[in-house]
């Protein structure tokens, strides 16, 4: 009887340990976002970074995943660096939509951008 209880306890303990090791799915699809930020900080060309981030966005959309915080803001900043100003505001607005806590900062960037245009 004690042996049966010991085996059952060992199996239950092993099940609990293995269940605790299961990782939760990621909230966001990171793609190449982090390496692109690193490349930007090292002064590499923004055109390739834009292409890589746009490709990541397409993959995320097809997989039904969400980009991480800052993704659209960074892409907007890269668009600004290459003079594609028509796309900057759309990226900042998307960042605000996905992450409302960024609204104050995104609004400030949009305001500054509109003042520079005028």
PDB file of C-alpha atoms in Angstrom:
ATOM      1  CA  UNK A   1       0.000   0.000   0.000  1.00  0.00           C
ATOM      2  CA  UNK A   2       2.801   2.413   0.901  1.00  0.00           C
ATOM      3  CA  UNK A   3       4.608   1.577  -2.348  1.00  0.00           C
ATOM      4  CA  UNK A   4       1.489   2.314  -4.393  1.00  0.00           C
ATOM      5  CA  UNK A   5       1.075   5.670  -2.591  1.00  0.00           C
ATOM      6  CA  UNK A   6       4.749   6.509  -3.175  1.00  0.00           C
ATOM      7  CA  UNK A   7       4.459   5.743  -6.910  1.00  0.00           C
ATOM      8  CA  UNK A   8       1.269   7.784  -7.223  1.00  0.00           C
ATOM      9  CA  UNK A   9       2.876  10.665  -5.353  1.00  0.00           C
ATOM     10  CA  UNK A  10       5.960  10.524  -7.582  1.00  0.00           C
ATOM     11  CA  UNK A  11       3.820  10.556 -10.731  1.00  0.00           C
ATOM     12  CA  UNK A  12       1.732  13.461  -9.421  1.00  0.00           C
ATOM     13  CA  UNK A  13       4.862  15.397  -8.467  1.00  0.00           C
ATOM     14  CA  UNK A  14       6.431  14.784 -11.883  1.00  0.00           C
ATOM     15  CA  UNK A  15       3.237  15.952 -13.605  1.00  0.00           C
ATOM     16  CA  UNK A  16       3.212  19.148 -11.541  1.00  0.00           C
ATOM     17  CA  UNK A  17       6.869  19.848 -12.256  1.00  0.00           C
ATOM     18  CA  UNK A  18       6.456  19.268 -15.988  1.00  0.00           C
ATOM     19  CA  UNK A  19       3.303  21.388 -16.127  1.00  0.00           C
ATOM     20  CA  UNK A  20       5.151  24.201 -14.373  1.00  0.00           C
ATOM     21  CA  UNK A  21       7.873  24.127 -17.030  1.00  0.00           C
ATOM     22  CA  UNK A  22       5.454  24.885 -19.843  1.00  0.00           C
ATOM     23  CA  UNK A  23       6.139  28.319 -21.281  1.00  0.00           C
ATOM     24  CA  UNK A  24       3.387  30.768 -22.054  1.00  0.00           C
ATOM     25  CA  UNK A  25       3.011  31.944 -25.634  1.00  0.00           C
ATOM     26  CA  UNK A  26       4.605  35.306 -26.357  1.00  0.00           C
ATOM     27  CA  UNK A  27       2.313  38.322 -26.420  1.00  0.00           C
ATOM     28  CA  UNK A  28       4.142  39.779 -29.387  1.00  0.00           C
ATOM     29  CA  UNK A  29       5.923  38.646 -32.516  1.00  0.00           C
ATOM     30  CA  UNK A  30       9.335  40.297 -32.364  1.00  0.00           C
ATOM     31  CA  UNK A  31      10.632  39.373 -35.813  1.00  0.00           C
ATOM     32  CA  UNK A  32      13.842  41.259 -36.542  1.00  0.00           C
ATOM     33  CA  UNK A  33      12.819  44.334 -34.531  1.00  0.00           C
ATOM     34  CA  UNK A  34      15.551  44.105 -31.900  1.00  0.00           C
ATOM     35  CA  UNK A  35      18.401  43.569 -34.405  1.00  0.00           C
ATOM     36  CA  UNK A  36      17.020  46.474 -36.474  1.00  0.00           C
ATOM     37  CA  UNK A  37      17.148  48.805 -33.465  1.00  0.00           C
ATOM     38  CA  UNK A  38      20.753  47.724 -32.918  1.00  0.00           C
ATOM     39  CA  UNK A  39      21.575  48.396 -36.577  1.00  0.00           C
ATOM     40  CA  UNK A  40      19.969  51.834 -36.324  1.00  0.00           C
ATOM     41  CA  UNK A  41      22.005  52.699 -33.252  1.00  0.00           C
ATOM     42  CA  UNK A  42      25.153  51.630 -35.115  1.00  0.00           C
ATOM     43  CA  UNK A  43      24.327  54.027 -37.960  1.00  0.00           C
ATOM     44  CA  UNK A  44      23.493  51.470 -40.636  1.00  0.00           C
ATOM     45  CA  UNK A  45      21.365  52.391 -43.658  1.00  0.00           C
ATOM     46  CA  UNK A  46      17.672  52.778 -42.826  1.00  0.00           C
ATOM     47  CA  UNK A  47      16.479  51.474 -46.209  1.00  0.00           C
ATOM     48  CA  UNK A  48      17.339  47.843 -45.471  1.00  0.00           C
ATOM     49  CA  UNK A  49      15.951  48.190 -41.957  1.00  0.00           C
ATOM     50  CA  UNK A  50      12.663  49.473 -43.398  1.00  0.00           C
ATOM     51  CA  UNK A  51      12.485  46.554 -45.834  1.00  0.00           C
ATOM     52  CA  UNK A  52      13.136  44.054 -43.036  1.00  0.00           C
ATOM     53  CA  UNK A  53      10.555  45.599 -40.700  1.00  0.00           C
ATOM     54  CA  UNK A  54       7.929  45.772 -43.465  1.00  0.00           C
ATOM     55  CA  UNK A  55       8.560  42.090 -44.193  1.00  0.00           C
ATOM     56  CA  UNK A  56       8.181  41.334 -40.480  1.00  0.00           C
ATOM     57  CA  UNK A  57       4.847  43.197 -40.424  1.00  0.00           C
ATOM     58  CA  UNK A  58       3.559  41.096 -43.321  1.00  0.00           C
ATOM     59  CA  UNK A  59       4.601  37.885 -41.567  1.00  0.00           C
ATOM     60  CA  UNK A  60       3.000  39.020 -38.304  1.00  0.00           C
ATOM     61  CA  UNK A  61      -0.250  39.902 -40.056  1.00  0.00           C
ATOM     62  CA  UNK A  62      -0.407  36.548 -41.835  1.00  0.00           C
ATOM     63  CA  UNK A  63       0.251  34.720 -38.550  1.00  0.00           C
ATOM     64  CA  UNK A  64      -2.291  36.836 -36.652  1.00  0.00           C
ATOM     65  CA  UNK A  65       0.418  38.122 -34.294  1.00  0.00           C
ATOM     66  CA  UNK A  66       0.875  41.577 -32.835  1.00  0.00           C
ATOM     67  CA  UNK A  67       4.078  43.629 -33.163  1.00  0.00           C
ATOM     68  CA  UNK A  68       5.837  44.634 -29.940  1.00  0.00           C
ATOM     69  CA  UNK A  69       5.593  48.093 -28.387  1.00  0.00           C
ATOM     70  CA  UNK A  70       7.728  50.586 -30.267  1.00  0.00           C
ATOM     71  CA  UNK A  71       7.726  48.667 -33.551  1.00  0.00           C
ATOM     72  CA  UNK A  72       5.533  51.130 -35.457  1.00  0.00           C
ATOM     73  CA  UNK A  73       7.182  54.141 -33.810  1.00  0.00           C
ATOM     74  CA  UNK A  74      10.603  52.870 -34.886  1.00  0.00           C
ATOM     75  CA  UNK A  75       9.381  52.202 -38.410  1.00  0.00           C
ATOM     76  CA  UNK A  76       7.926  55.727 -38.532  1.00  0.00           C
ATOM     77  CA  UNK A  77      11.243  57.150 -37.382  1.00  0.00           C
ATOM     78  CA  UNK A  78      13.038  55.230 -40.146  1.00  0.00           C
ATOM     79  CA  UNK A  79      10.539  56.515 -42.732  1.00  0.00           C
ATOM     80  CA  UNK A  80      11.274  60.036 -41.516  1.00  0.00           C
ATOM     81  CA  UNK A  81      15.022  59.461 -41.877  1.00  0.00           C
ATOM     82  CA  UNK A  82      14.642  58.603 -45.571  1.00  0.00           C
ATOM     83  CA  UNK A  83      12.111  61.356 -46.320  1.00  0.00           C
ATOM     84  CA  UNK A  84       8.992  59.193 -46.638  1.00  0.00           C
ATOM     85  CA  UNK A  85       7.015  61.636 -44.514  1.00  0.00           C
ATOM     86  CA  UNK A  86       3.637  60.497 -45.857  1.00  0.00           C
ATOM     87  CA  UNK A  87       4.113  57.195 -43.995  1.00  0.00           C
ATOM     88  CA  UNK A  88       5.439  58.588 -40.710  1.00  0.00           C
ATOM     89  CA  UNK A  89       2.116  59.822 -39.317  1.00  0.00           C
ATOM     90  CA  UNK A  90       0.375  56.545 -40.192  1.00  0.00           C
ATOM     91  CA  UNK A  91       2.973  54.558 -38.241  1.00  0.00           C
ATOM     92  CA  UNK A  92       2.740  56.861 -35.220  1.00  0.00           C
ATOM     93  CA  UNK A  93      -1.071  56.618 -35.293  1.00  0.00           C
ATOM     94  CA  UNK A  94      -0.855  52.822 -35.449  1.00  0.00           C
ATOM     95  CA  UNK A  95       1.519  52.806 -32.465  1.00  0.00           C
ATOM     96  CA  UNK A  96      -1.034  54.882 -30.529  1.00  0.00           C
ATOM     97  CA  UNK A  97      -3.874  52.558 -31.529  1.00  0.00           C
ATOM     98  CA  UNK A  98      -2.061  49.391 -30.481  1.00  0.00           C
ATOM     99  CA  UNK A  99      -0.481  50.844 -27.336  1.00  0.00           C
ATOM    100  CA  UNK A 100      -2.603  53.663 -25.874  1.00  0.00           C
ATOM    101  CA  UNK A 101      -0.004  54.316 -23.178  1.00  0.00           C
ATOM    102  CA  UNK A 102       2.243  55.704 -25.928  1.00  0.00           C
ATOM    103  CA  UNK A 103      -0.335  58.332 -26.951  1.00  0.00           C
ATOM    104  CA  UNK A 104       1.295  61.250 -25.129  1.00  0.00           C
ATOM    105  CA  UNK A 105       4.664  60.651 -26.762  1.00  0.00           C
ATOM    106  CA  UNK A 106       3.207  59.870 -30.197  1.00  0.00           C
ATOM    107  CA  UNK A 107       1.020  63.001 -30.049  1.00  0.00           C
ATOM    108  CA  UNK A 108       4.081  65.061 -29.212  1.00  0.00           C
ATOM    109  CA  UNK A 109       5.979  63.621 -32.189  1.00  0.00           C
ATOM    110  CA  UNK A 110       3.016  64.207 -34.498  1.00  0.00           C
ATOM    111  CA  UNK A 111       2.666  67.782 -33.242  1.00  0.00           C
ATOM    112  CA  UNK A 112       6.365  68.460 -33.774  1.00  0.00           C
ATOM    113  CA  UNK A 113       6.204  66.915 -37.229  1.00  0.00           C
ATOM    114  CA  UNK A 114       3.229  69.070 -38.264  1.00  0.00           C
ATOM    115  CA  UNK A 115       4.974  72.232 -37.002  1.00  0.00           C
ATOM    116  CA  UNK A 116       8.059  71.388 -39.065  1.00  0.00           C
ATOM    117  CA  UNK A 117       5.948  70.996 -42.199  1.00  0.00           C
ATOM    118  CA  UNK A 118       4.359  74.432 -41.758  1.00  0.00           C
TER     119      UNK A 118
END
